[in-house]
N, CA and C of each residue as an Amber inpcrd file, in Angstrom:
protein
   114
  32.6050000  21.5740000  13.0760000  32.3870000  20.6610000  11.9370000
  33.0240000  21.2550000  10.6920000  33.7990000  20.4490000  10.0070000
  34.4630000  20.9370000   8.7990000  33.5510000  20.7900000   7.5920000
  33.9530000  21.4070000   6.4940000  33.1620000  21.3450000   5.2640000
  33.0380000  19.9140000   4.7640000  34.1290000  19.1550000   4.8680000
  34.1050000  17.7640000   4.3940000  33.1360000  16.9250000   5.2250000
  33.0660000  17.2170000   6.5330000  32.1250000  16.4930000   7.3910000
  30.6950000  16.8060000   6.9750000  30.4590000  18.0660000   6.6890000
  29.1270000  18.5010000   6.2890000  28.7320000  17.8520000   4.9670000
  29.6730000  17.7870000   4.0390000  29.4140000  17.1720000   2.7400000
  29.1170000  15.6860000   2.8990000  29.8950000  15.0170000   3.7330000
  29.6980000  13.5850000   3.9600000  28.3220000  13.3260000   4.5650000
  27.9390000  14.1540000   5.5320000  26.6310000  14.0160000   6.1670000
  25.5280000  14.2520000   5.1480000  25.7020000  15.2780000   4.3330000
  24.7230000  15.6110000   3.3060000  24.5620000  14.4600000   2.3230000
  25.6830000  13.8750000   1.9060000  25.6450000  12.7560000   0.9640000
  24.9450000  11.5460000   1.5670000  25.2000000  11.3030000   2.8480000
  24.5770000  10.1660000   3.5290000  23.0670000  10.3470000   3.5760000
  22.6310000  11.5490000   3.9250000  21.2020000  11.8540000   3.9890000
  20.5760000  11.7140000   2.6030000  21.2420000  12.2580000   1.6000000
  20.7260000  12.1910000   0.2340000  20.5930000  10.7420000  -0.2220000
  21.6090000   9.9390000   0.0490000  21.5820000   8.5270000  -0.3340000
  20.4330000   7.8100000   0.3620000  20.2290000   8.1180000   1.6220000
  19.1510000   7.5000000   2.3860000  17.7920000   7.8560000   1.8060000
  17.6030000   9.1290000   1.4700000  16.3310000   9.5710000   0.9050000
  16.0850000   8.9490000  -0.4560000  17.1200000   8.9350000  -1.2860000
  16.9920000   8.3590000  -2.6260000  16.6800000   6.8680000  -2.5280000
  17.3750000   6.1830000  -1.6430000  17.1450000   4.7540000  -1.4660000
  15.7310000   4.4760000  -0.9750000  15.2580000   5.2980000  -0.0370000
  13.9170000   5.1510000   0.5130000  12.8740000   5.4050000  -0.5710000
  13.0690000   6.4660000  -1.3490000  12.1400000   6.8180000  -2.4190000
  12.1130000   5.7380000  -3.4930000  13.2930000   5.2220000  -3.8450000
  13.3850000   4.1690000  -4.8590000  12.6590000   2.9160000  -4.3910000
  12.8050000   2.5960000  -3.1090000  12.1460000   1.4200000  -2.5460000
  10.6320000   1.5660000  -2.6390000  10.1200000   2.7390000  -2.2550000
   8.6850000   3.0010000  -2.3240000   8.2070000   2.9410000  -3.7710000
   8.9560000   3.5650000  -4.6660000   8.5770000   3.5930000  -6.0760000
   8.5210000   2.1920000  -6.6700000   9.5120000   1.3620000  -6.3550000
   9.5490000   0.0040000  -6.8990000   8.3940000  -0.8290000  -6.3500000
   8.0560000  -0.6440000  -5.0780000   6.9340000  -1.3770000  -4.4880000
   5.6320000  -0.9420000  -5.1520000   5.4670000   0.3600000  -5.3340000
   4.2640000   0.8920000  -5.9540000   4.1580000   0.4140000  -7.3950000
   5.2720000   0.4600000  -8.1260000   5.3060000   0.0290000  -9.5210000
   4.9590000  -1.4530000  -9.6290000   5.5400000  -2.2710000  -8.7490000
   5.2660000  -3.7140000  -8.7590000   3.7900000  -3.9570000  -8.4900000
   3.2280000  -3.2310000  -7.5360000   1.8150000  -3.3660000  -7.2020000
   0.9490000  -3.0140000  -8.4120000   1.3070000  -1.9440000  -9.1030000
   0.5690000  -1.5200000 -10.2910000   0.6600000  -2.5740000 -11.3900000
   1.8510000  -3.1540000 -11.5510000   2.0510000  -4.1840000 -12.5740000
   1.1890000  -5.4110000 -12.2690000   1.1670000  -5.8230000 -11.0070000
   0.3640000  -6.9790000 -10.6100000  -1.1240000  -6.6800000 -10.7760000
  -1.5240000  -5.4720000 -10.4220000  -2.9260000  -5.0820000 -10.5430000
  -3.3440000  -5.0650000 -12.0140000  -2.4170000  -4.6720000 -12.8740000
  -2.7170000  -4.5910000 -14.2980000  -2.8820000  -5.9460000 -14.9610000
  -2.3430000  -6.9880000 -14.3370000  -2.4250000  -8.3310000 -14.9210000
  -3.7860000  -8.9800000 -14.6890000  -4.5040000  -8.5050000 -13.6930000
  -5.7980000  -9.1140000 -13.3700000  -6.9010000  -8.6020000 -14.2800000
C-alpha cells in the first residue's frame, strides 16, 4: 500500500465519521429544539 492509498483511506474514514457525527448531532439538536417548543 502506498502513502497516497493510505491517505485516501484515512480521508474516507474521516469523512464517514464526520458525516455520521454531524447526522447524530443534527438529529439531537432538532429533537432538543422541538422539545423546547412544548
